[in-house]
Coordinates of C-alpha atoms and ligand atoms in Angstrom, one line a residue:
M1270 CA 0.0 0.0 0.0
E1271 CA 1.4 3.4 -1.0
A1272 CA 2.5 5.2 2.3
R1273 CA 0.1 8.2 2.0
P1274 CA 1.8 11.4 3.3
V1275 CA 0.5 12.0 6.8
P1276 CA -1.5 15.3 6.6
F1277 CA -0.4 17.9 9.1
P1278 CA -3.1 17.4 11.8
E1279 CA -1.9 13.7 12.1
V1280 CA 1.7 14.6 12.6
P1281 CA 2.1 14.7 16.4
P1282 CA 4.2 17.3 18.2
S1283 CA 8.0 17.1 18.5
L1284 CA 9.4 15.6 21.7
S1285 CA 10.4 18.6 23.9
A1286 CA 11.7 19.5 27.3
R1287 CA 8.5 21.6 27.7
F1288 CA 6.9 18.4 28.9
E1289 CA 8.3 18.4 32.5
G1290 CA 9.6 15.0 33.7
S1291 CA 9.9 13.8 30.1
F1292 CA 13.1 12.1 28.9
A1293 CA 13.8 15.2 26.8
Y1294 CA 13.3 17.4 29.9
L1295 CA 15.7 15.2 32.0
T1296 CA 18.2 15.1 29.2
I1297 CA 18.3 18.9 28.8
R1298 CA 18.1 19.6 32.6
D1299 CA 20.7 17.0 33.7
R1300 CA 22.6 15.1 30.9
L1301 CA 23.5 18.0 28.6
P1302 CA 25.0 20.2 31.4
T1303 CA 27.0 17.1 32.5
I1304 CA 28.4 16.7 29.0
L1305 CA 29.2 20.4 28.9
T1306 CA 31.0 20.2 32.3
R1307 CA 33.0 17.2 31.1
A1308 CA 34.0 19.1 28.0
I1309 CA 35.1 22.1 30.1
D1310 CA 37.1 19.8 32.4
T1311 CA 38.8 18.1 29.3
I1312 CA 39.9 21.5 28.0
H1313 CA 41.2 22.5 31.5
R1314 CA 43.1 19.2 31.9
N1315 CA 44.9 19.9 28.6
K1316 CA 46.0 23.5 29.5
N1317 CA 49.6 22.6 29.8
K1318 CA 49.6 20.9 26.4
F1319 CA 48.1 24.0 24.8
F1320 CA 50.8 26.2 26.5
E1321 CA 53.6 23.8 25.5
E1322 CA 52.3 23.7 21.9
Y1323 CA 51.2 27.3 21.4
G1324 CA 52.6 29.4 24.3
E1325 CA 50.6 32.3 25.7
E1326 CA 48.3 32.2 22.7
G1327 CA 47.3 28.6 23.6
T1328 CA 46.6 29.6 27.2
Q1329 CA 44.4 32.5 26.1
A1330 CA 42.5 30.4 23.6
E1331 CA 42.0 27.7 26.3
K1332 CA 40.6 30.2 28.8
A1333 CA 38.3 31.8 26.1
A1334 CA 36.9 28.4 25.0
I1335 CA 36.2 27.5 28.6
S1336 CA 34.3 30.8 29.2
F1337 CA 32.3 30.3 26.0
L1338 CA 31.2 26.8 27.2
S1339 CA 30.5 28.1 30.7
K1340 CA 28.3 30.8 29.2
L1341 CA 26.6 28.2 27.0
R1342 CA 25.9 26.0 30.0
N1343 CA 24.3 28.9 31.8
E1344 CA 22.1 29.8 28.8
L1345 CA 20.9 26.2 28.7
Q1346 CA 20.3 25.9 32.5
T1347 CA 18.4 29.2 32.6
D1348 CA 16.4 28.6 29.4
K1349 CA 17.7 31.6 27.6
P1350 CA 16.7 32.4 24.0
V1351 CA 18.6 30.5 21.3
L1352 CA 21.3 32.7 19.7
P1353 CA 22.2 32.7 16.0
L1354 CA 25.6 31.3 15.2
A1355 CA 28.5 33.6 14.2
D1356 CA 31.6 31.5 13.5
G1357 CA 31.5 31.6 9.7
L1358 CA 31.5 27.9 9.1
V1359 CA 29.9 26.5 6.0
D1360 CA 26.7 25.6 7.8
V1361 CA 26.0 28.9 9.6
D1362 CA 23.4 30.1 7.2
A1363 CA 21.5 26.7 7.3
W1364 CA 21.5 26.9 11.1
N1365 CA 20.4 30.5 11.3
R1366 CA 17.6 29.9 8.7
Y1367 CA 16.5 26.9 10.8
L1368 CA 16.3 29.2 13.9
Q1369 CA 14.1 31.6 11.9
R1370 CA 11.9 28.7 10.8
Q1371 CA 11.5 27.5 14.4
Q1372 CA 10.8 31.1 15.6
A1373 CA 8.1 31.5 12.9
L1374 CA 6.4 28.3 14.1
R1375 CA 6.0 29.7 17.7
V1376 CA 2.4 30.7 17.8
D1377 CA 2.9 32.4 21.2
R1378 CA 5.7 34.6 19.8
E1379 CA 7.9 33.4 22.7
P1380 CA 11.6 33.2 21.8
V1381 CA 12.9 29.8 20.8
S1382 CA 14.6 28.6 24.0
W1383 CA 16.1 25.4 25.4
F1384 CA 13.2 24.1 27.5
K1385 CA 10.4 25.3 25.2
S1386 CA 11.6 24.0 21.8
A1387 CA 12.0 20.7 20.0
W1388 CA 14.5 18.4 21.9
L1389 CA 16.1 17.3 18.7
Y1390 CA 16.9 20.9 17.7
M1391 CA 18.2 21.9 21.1
E1392 CA 20.4 18.9 21.5
C1393 CA 21.9 19.3 18.1
Y1394 CA 22.3 23.0 18.7
M1395 CA 24.3 22.4 21.8
Y1396 CA 26.9 20.3 20.0
R1397 CA 27.1 22.9 17.2
R1398 CA 27.7 25.7 19.9
I1399 CA 30.6 23.6 21.3
Q1400 CA 32.1 23.6 17.8
E1401 CA 31.6 27.4 17.7
A1402 CA 33.3 27.9 21.0
L1403 CA 36.4 26.1 19.7
C1404 CA 36.3 27.4 16.2
L1405 CA 36.2 31.1 17.4
N1406 CA 39.3 30.5 19.5
P1407 CA 42.2 29.3 17.4
P1408 CA 44.4 27.4 17.9
M1409 CA 41.7 25.5 19.8
N1410 CA 39.7 25.3 16.5
D1411 CA 40.5 21.7 15.7
F1412 CA 40.6 20.3 19.2
D1413 CA 38.1 17.4 19.7
V1414 CA 36.8 17.7 23.3
F1415 CA 35.4 14.1 22.9
A1416 CA 38.5 12.4 21.4
E1417 CA 39.8 11.0 24.7
G1418 CA 36.4 9.2 25.4
K1419 CA 36.3 7.8 21.9
T1420 CA 39.8 6.4 21.9
Q1421 CA 39.4 5.0 25.4
S1422 CA 36.2 3.3 24.3
F1423 CA 38.2 1.6 21.6
F1424 CA 41.0 0.4 24.0
D1425 CA 38.5 -0.8 26.5
S1426 CA 36.8 -3.0 23.9
Q1427 CA 39.9 -4.8 22.8
Q1428 CA 38.7 -8.3 23.7
A1429 CA 35.4 -7.8 21.7
I1430 CA 37.4 -6.2 18.8
I1431 CA 39.7 -9.2 18.7
A1432 CA 36.7 -11.6 18.7
I1433 CA 34.9 -9.9 15.8
C1434 CA 38.1 -9.5 13.7
T1435 CA 38.9 -13.2 14.3
H1436 CA 35.4 -14.2 13.4
V1437 CA 35.2 -12.3 10.1
Q1438 CA 38.6 -13.7 9.1
E1439 CA 37.4 -17.2 9.8
V1440 CA 34.2 -16.7 7.8
K1441 CA 36.1 -15.2 4.9
K1442 CA 38.3 -18.3 4.7
N1443 CA 35.2 -20.5 4.1
L1444 CA 33.1 -18.2 1.8
K1445 CA 33.6 -19.9 -1.5
P1446 CA 31.6 -23.1 -1.2
M1447 CA 29.1 -21.4 1.1
S1448 CA 25.4 -21.9 0.2
E1449 CA 22.9 -19.0 0.2
A1450 CA 21.4 -20.2 3.5
L1451 CA 24.8 -20.2 5.2
L1452 CA 25.7 -16.9 3.7
M1453 CA 22.5 -15.4 4.9
E1454 CA 23.1 -16.9 8.4
E1455 CA 26.5 -15.2 8.5
F1456 CA 25.0 -11.9 7.2
L1457 CA 22.3 -11.9 9.9
K1458 CA 24.8 -12.6 12.6
L1459 CA 27.0 -9.6 11.6
L1460 CA 24.0 -7.4 11.2
Q1461 CA 23.0 -8.2 14.8
V1462 CA 26.6 -7.6 15.9
S1463 CA 26.4 -4.1 14.3
L1464 CA 23.0 -3.5 15.8
W1465 CA 24.1 -4.3 19.4
G1466 CA 27.4 -2.3 18.8
N1467 CA 25.1 0.7 19.1
K1468 CA 24.8 0.1 22.9
C1469 CA 28.3 1.6 23.1
D1470 CA 27.3 5.3 23.0
L1471 CA 28.9 7.9 25.2
S1472 CA 26.0 10.4 24.9
I1473 CA 23.4 8.3 26.8
S1474 CA 26.1 7.6 29.4
A1475 CA 27.0 11.3 29.5
G1476 CA 30.6 10.4 28.8
Q1477 CA 30.8 7.6 31.3
E1478 CA 32.8 4.5 30.1
N1479 CA 30.4 2.4 28.0
S1480 CA 32.6 -0.1 26.1
Q1481 CA 31.9 -3.7 24.9
K1482 CA 33.7 -6.0 27.3
S1483 CA 32.8 -9.5 26.0
S1484 CA 32.4 -10.9 22.5
P1485 CA 28.9 -9.9 21.2
L1486 CA 28.8 -13.1 19.1
D1487 CA 28.4 -15.2 22.3
S1488 CA 25.2 -13.3 23.3
L1489 CA 23.3 -12.9 20.0
E1490 CA 20.9 -15.7 20.8
A1491 CA 20.2 -14.4 24.3
L1492 CA 19.6 -10.9 22.9
K1493 CA 17.1 -11.9 20.3
P1494 CA 14.0 -11.5 22.5
F1495 CA 15.0 -7.8 23.0
I1496 CA 14.7 -7.1 19.2
L1497 CA 11.2 -5.6 19.1
V1498 CA 11.0 -5.4 15.3
D1499 CA 13.2 -7.7 13.2
D1500 CA 13.1 -7.0 9.4
S1501 CA 16.5 -8.6 8.9
R1502 CA 15.2 -11.0 6.2
M1503 CA 13.9 -8.0 4.2
V1504 CA 17.4 -6.4 4.5
W1505 CA 18.9 -9.6 3.1
S1506 CA 16.4 -9.7 0.3
S1507 CA 17.3 -6.1 -0.7
L1508 CA 20.8 -7.4 -1.4
V1509 CA 19.9 -10.9 -2.6
P1510 CA 16.5 -10.9 -4.3
A1511 CA 14.6 -14.2 -4.0
H1512 CA 15.9 -17.0 -6.3
Q1513 CA 18.5 -14.8 -7.8
F1514 CA 21.4 -16.0 -5.7
N1515 CA 24.3 -17.0 -7.8
G1516 CA 27.6 -17.4 -5.9
E1517 CA 29.6 -16.7 -9.1
E1518 CA 27.8 -13.7 -10.4
K1519 CA 29.5 -10.3 -9.5
T1520 CA 27.1 -8.1 -7.7
S1521 CA 26.6 -4.4 -8.5
K1522 CA 25.0 -3.5 -5.2
R1523 CA 26.0 -0.4 -3.3
V1524 CA 25.4 -0.2 0.4
D1525 CA 25.6 3.1 2.4
I1526 CA 26.2 3.0 6.1
I1527 CA 25.2 6.2 8.0
L1528 CA 27.6 5.7 10.9
D1529 CA 27.0 6.5 14.5
N1530 CA 29.5 5.9 17.3
A1531 CA 33.3 5.5 17.2
G1532 CA 35.0 2.8 19.2
F1533 CA 33.5 -0.6 19.2
E1534 CA 30.4 0.3 17.2
L1535 CA 32.5 1.6 14.3
M1536 CA 34.4 -1.7 14.4
T1537 CA 31.2 -3.7 14.1
D1538 CA 30.3 -1.6 11.0
L1539 CA 33.7 -2.1 9.4
V1540 CA 33.5 -5.8 10.0
L1541 CA 30.0 -6.0 8.4
A1542 CA 31.2 -3.9 5.4
D1543 CA 34.3 -6.2 5.0
F1544 CA 31.9 -9.2 4.9
L1545 CA 29.6 -7.6 2.4
I1546 CA 32.5 -7.0 0.0
S1547 CA 34.3 -10.3 0.6
A1548 CA 31.0 -12.3 0.2
G1549 CA 30.1 -10.5 -3.0
L1550 CA 27.0 -9.1 -1.5
A1551 CA 28.1 -5.5 -2.3
K1552 CA 30.4 -4.0 -4.9
E1553 CA 30.9 -0.8 -2.8
V1554 CA 30.2 0.5 0.7
H1555 CA 29.9 4.2 1.3
F1556 CA 30.4 5.3 4.9
H1557 CA 28.9 8.6 6.1
G1558 CA 30.4 10.2 9.2
K1559 CA 30.1 13.6 11.0
S1560 CA 31.9 16.8 9.9
M1561 CA 32.5 17.8 13.5
P1562 CA 32.6 16.2 17.0
W1563 CA 29.0 15.2 17.6
F1564 CA 26.8 13.6 20.4
V1565 CA 30.1 12.8 22.3
S1566 CA 30.9 9.5 20.5
D1567 CA 29.9 10.0 16.9
V1568 CA 32.5 9.2 14.2
T1569 CA 34.5 12.0 12.5
S1570 CA 36.9 11.5 9.6
R1571 CA 39.8 11.7 12.2
D1572 CA 38.2 8.9 14.2
F1573 CA 37.6 6.8 11.1
E1574 CA 41.3 7.1 9.9
W1575 CA 42.6 6.6 13.5
T1576 CA 40.6 3.4 13.8
I1577 CA 42.0 1.9 10.6
R1578 CA 45.5 3.0 11.6
Q1579 CA 45.1 1.3 15.0
L1580 CA 44.0 -2.0 13.3
T1581 CA 46.8 -1.9 10.8
A1582 CA 49.4 -1.4 13.5
A1583 CA 47.9 -3.9 16.0
N1584 CA 50.1 -6.7 17.1
H1585 CA 47.2 -9.1 16.8
K1586 CA 47.3 -11.2 13.6
W1587 CA 43.6 -10.9 12.7
M1588 CA 43.3 -7.3 13.7
S1589 CA 46.2 -6.2 11.5
M1590 CA 44.9 -8.4 8.7
C1591 CA 41.6 -6.6 8.9
G1592 CA 43.4 -3.2 9.0
G1593 CA 45.5 -4.1 5.9
Q1594 CA 42.4 -5.2 4.0
W1595 CA 40.4 -2.2 5.0
K1596 CA 43.2 0.2 3.9
R1597 CA 43.2 -1.5 0.5
N1598 CA 39.4 -1.3 0.3
L1599 CA 39.6 2.5 0.8
K1600 CA 42.6 2.8 -1.6
E1601 CA 40.9 0.7 -4.4
G1602 CA 37.5 2.4 -4.0
M1603 CA 35.4 -0.5 -2.7
W1604 CA 35.0 1.6 0.4
S1605 CA 34.7 5.4 0.5
Y1606 CA 34.2 7.9 3.4
H1607 CA 32.0 11.0 3.3
D1608 CA 30.9 13.6 5.8
H1609 CA 28.2 15.9 4.3
P1610 CA 27.3 18.9 6.6
F1611 CA 23.6 17.8 6.6
W1612 CA 24.4 15.0 9.1
T1613 CA 25.3 17.7 11.7
L1614 CA 22.3 20.0 11.1
P1615 CA 19.2 19.7 13.3
H1616 CA 16.9 18.8 10.4
E1617 CA 14.5 15.9 10.3
Y1618 CA 15.3 13.5 7.4
C1619 CA 12.0 14.3 5.7
D1620 CA 13.6 17.8 5.1
M1621 CA 16.7 16.3 3.2
A1622 CA 15.2 16.3 -0.3
S1623 CA 14.5 20.1 0.0
D1624 CA 17.3 21.2 2.3
A1625 CA 20.2 19.0 1.0
P1626 CA 19.1 17.8 -2.5
D1627 CA 22.7 16.9 -3.4
L1628 CA 22.9 14.4 -0.5
Y1629 CA 19.4 13.0 -1.2
S1630 CA 20.3 12.3 -4.8
T1631 CA 23.6 10.7 -3.7
L1632 CA 21.6 8.3 -1.4
Q1633 CA 19.1 7.6 -4.2
A1634 CA 22.0 5.7 -6.0
S1635 CA 22.2 3.3 -3.1
D1636 CA 20.7 -0.2 -3.0
L1637 CA 20.5 -0.3 0.8
I1638 CA 21.1 2.4 3.4
L1639 CA 21.8 1.3 6.9
F1640 CA 21.1 4.0 9.5
K1641 CA 23.0 3.3 12.7
G1642 CA 21.8 4.3 16.1
D1643 CA 19.2 6.3 18.0
L1644 CA 19.8 9.8 16.8
N1645 CA 19.4 8.7 13.2
Y1646 CA 16.1 7.0 14.2
R1647 CA 14.9 10.2 15.9
K1648 CA 15.7 12.1 12.7
L1649 CA 14.1 9.4 10.4
T1650 CA 10.9 9.7 12.4
S1651 CA 11.1 13.5 13.0
D1652 CA 11.5 12.9 16.8
R1653 CA 7.7 13.0 17.1
D1654 CA 5.5 11.6 19.8
W1655 CA 3.9 9.0 17.5
A1656 CA 1.6 6.2 18.6
H1657 CA 3.7 3.1 18.6
T1658 CA 1.5 1.3 16.0
V1659 CA 2.1 4.0 13.3
E1660 CA 3.8 2.4 10.4
F1661 CA 7.6 3.1 10.0
D1662 CA 6.9 4.1 6.4
Q1663 CA 4.4 6.8 7.5
A1664 CA 6.7 8.1 10.2
L1665 CA 9.4 8.7 7.5
R1666 CA 7.0 11.3 6.0
G1667 CA 8.2 10.8 2.4
F1668 CA 11.9 10.3 3.2
Q1669 CA 12.5 7.3 0.8
P1670 CA 15.8 7.8 -1.2
A1671 CA 16.4 4.0 -1.4
P1672 CA 15.6 0.8 0.6
L1673 CA 16.7 1.7 4.1
C1674 CA 17.0 0.0 7.5
S1675 CA 17.4 1.4 11.0
L1676 CA 19.7 -0.6 13.3
R1677 CA 19.0 1.1 16.6
T1678 CA 19.1 0.4 20.3
L1679 CA 16.3 2.4 22.0
K1680 CA 17.6 5.4 23.9
A1681 CA 14.9 8.0 23.3
N1682 CA 11.1 7.8 23.7
V1683 CA 10.1 7.5 20.1
Q1684 CA 9.2 4.1 18.6
V1685 CA 6.9 3.3 15.7
G1686 CA 6.0 0.1 13.8
L1687 CA 5.0 -2.0 16.8
Q1688 CA 2.2 -4.5 17.0
P1689 CA -1.1 -3.5 18.8
N1690 CA -0.4 -3.5 22.6
Q1691 CA 3.3 -4.3 22.2
G1692 CA 4.3 -0.9 23.5
E1693 CA 1.7 -0.9 26.3
N1694 CA 2.8 -4.4 27.5
L1695 CA 6.5 -3.2 27.5
T1696 CA 5.6 -0.1 29.5
A1697 CA 3.7 -2.3 32.1
Q1698 CA 6.8 -4.5 32.5
E1699 CA 9.6 -1.9 32.1
P1700 CA 8.6 1.7 32.1
D1701 CA 12.0 2.8 30.8
W1702 CA 12.0 0.3 27.8
M1703 CA 12.4 3.1 25.3
T1704 CA 15.4 4.8 26.9
S1705 CA 17.4 2.0 28.7
G1706 CA 19.3 0.8 25.6
K1707 CA 18.2 -2.8 26.4
Y1708 CA 15.8 -3.1 23.5
A1709 CA 16.5 -2.7 19.7
V1710 CA 14.9 -2.6 16.3
V1711 CA 15.9 -3.7 12.8
Q1712 CA 13.4 -1.6 10.9
F1713 CA 13.2 -1.7 7.1
S1714 CA 11.4 0.5 4.6
S1715 CA 11.6 0.4 0.8
P1716 CA 10.2 2.6 -1.9
H1717 CA 9.7 -0.6 -3.8
R1718 CA 7.9 -2.6 -1.1
K1719 CA 4.4 -1.3 -1.1
Ligands
LIG2574 O1 22.7 8.0 18.2 P1 23.1 7.2 19.4 O2 24.6 7.3 19.7 O3 22.7 5.8 19.4 O4 22.4 7.8 20.7 C1 22.3 9.2 20.9 C2 21.8 9.4 22.2 O5 22.5 8.8 23.2 O6 21.8 10.8 22.4 C3 20.5 11.3 22.7 C4 20.2 11.5 24.1 O7 21.0 12.5 24.6 C5 19.6 10.2 22.2 O8 19.3 10.4 20.8 C6 20.4 9.0 22.4 O9 20.1 8.7 23.7
LIG2575 MN1 25.9 8.6 18.7

């Protein structure tokens, strides 16, 4: 059935901190100030480094950046009006136009402010203001206040990283005679590993250590009941249409992975992408990261390159073999990395076709887009207070560049596509099921599947 565009009256309001006691309210009141405080502490802890590297200029820049972030924290905590950006970066106009758009929507003519506006906008705006605080104070401008947490999360997940590198190398050794059924089984396993890799997110933990300690492969069976919607077979079919499996035939499929967190989650995405190419399920994989430090642990180009370098230099056989292969994949073009500014704007994805038509048409060339994580899910569904039984297709509100799948552990109170009473039953058992990170979805939508 054609997903009819949901007329305005049926699109519910955005999640917002204006609903006291809501998860949005608690995030803005408690978690975001904590994240800002940790960012200030990180800059303060590095003051000697700035002095050694840049002398007095470094010290001045460090002090200025800290005062910018302290002012930002005060604006947030006292619900001040949102300010236009003024740092001259490429996305400034898009951000300031968005502020005007939000202001025009305010029927009460009240200024757009932290506790009265859309949660999605305010949370994205905070990370963009952190970037402004650094960018306006060179030589701090390319300092990543979250880098330490991201690299630590990688080092704390070594055992799990060794396990998945070992696994993918073993699987790759036995690919050739593999039947379609076995290939699909391996694909589904690595799709779930990538799904659960999303638990390792430093935003929900407000920067607290949140790495993967054990091999996720050992717990896939035990985790299955926590997958609330599992469209994995449809994801497989978007790569291997029914009865068209031919182990010899070269595929022309392109897969795009909209990345989320660095550290262990990125490793699970790289392992999945390695398998897709090696098993002949995809000819090319396009990775999409963030153009600035984002939501504490999201992947930037520096994190992506650092991770590949770490693998290549690892003194573990299978890790370094993965690193060497992945470097070759990037060099030879089977893999490519992109970071369009749209991914670090506050826009809901139904705005992409109009606000970033170049990105939208890039994604239209994909055969399968994997959206990793919770923030992507919030943007896919416009971070609205939908009824849980609203169809995923409808919540996308016309965003359909290509067959797409969300691989998300639930960390925000928006969830669609559930069966009647499924949400109510979960709420009765575990009131925090939407925000604990314990549950997940593999949710698929395709322009062709109607
Ligand atoms: O996108 P991710 O890394 O899976 O999660 C992002 C997140 O941790 O940040 C926001 C809460 O502050 C929510 O979108 C979610 O809880
Ligand atoms: Mn994230």
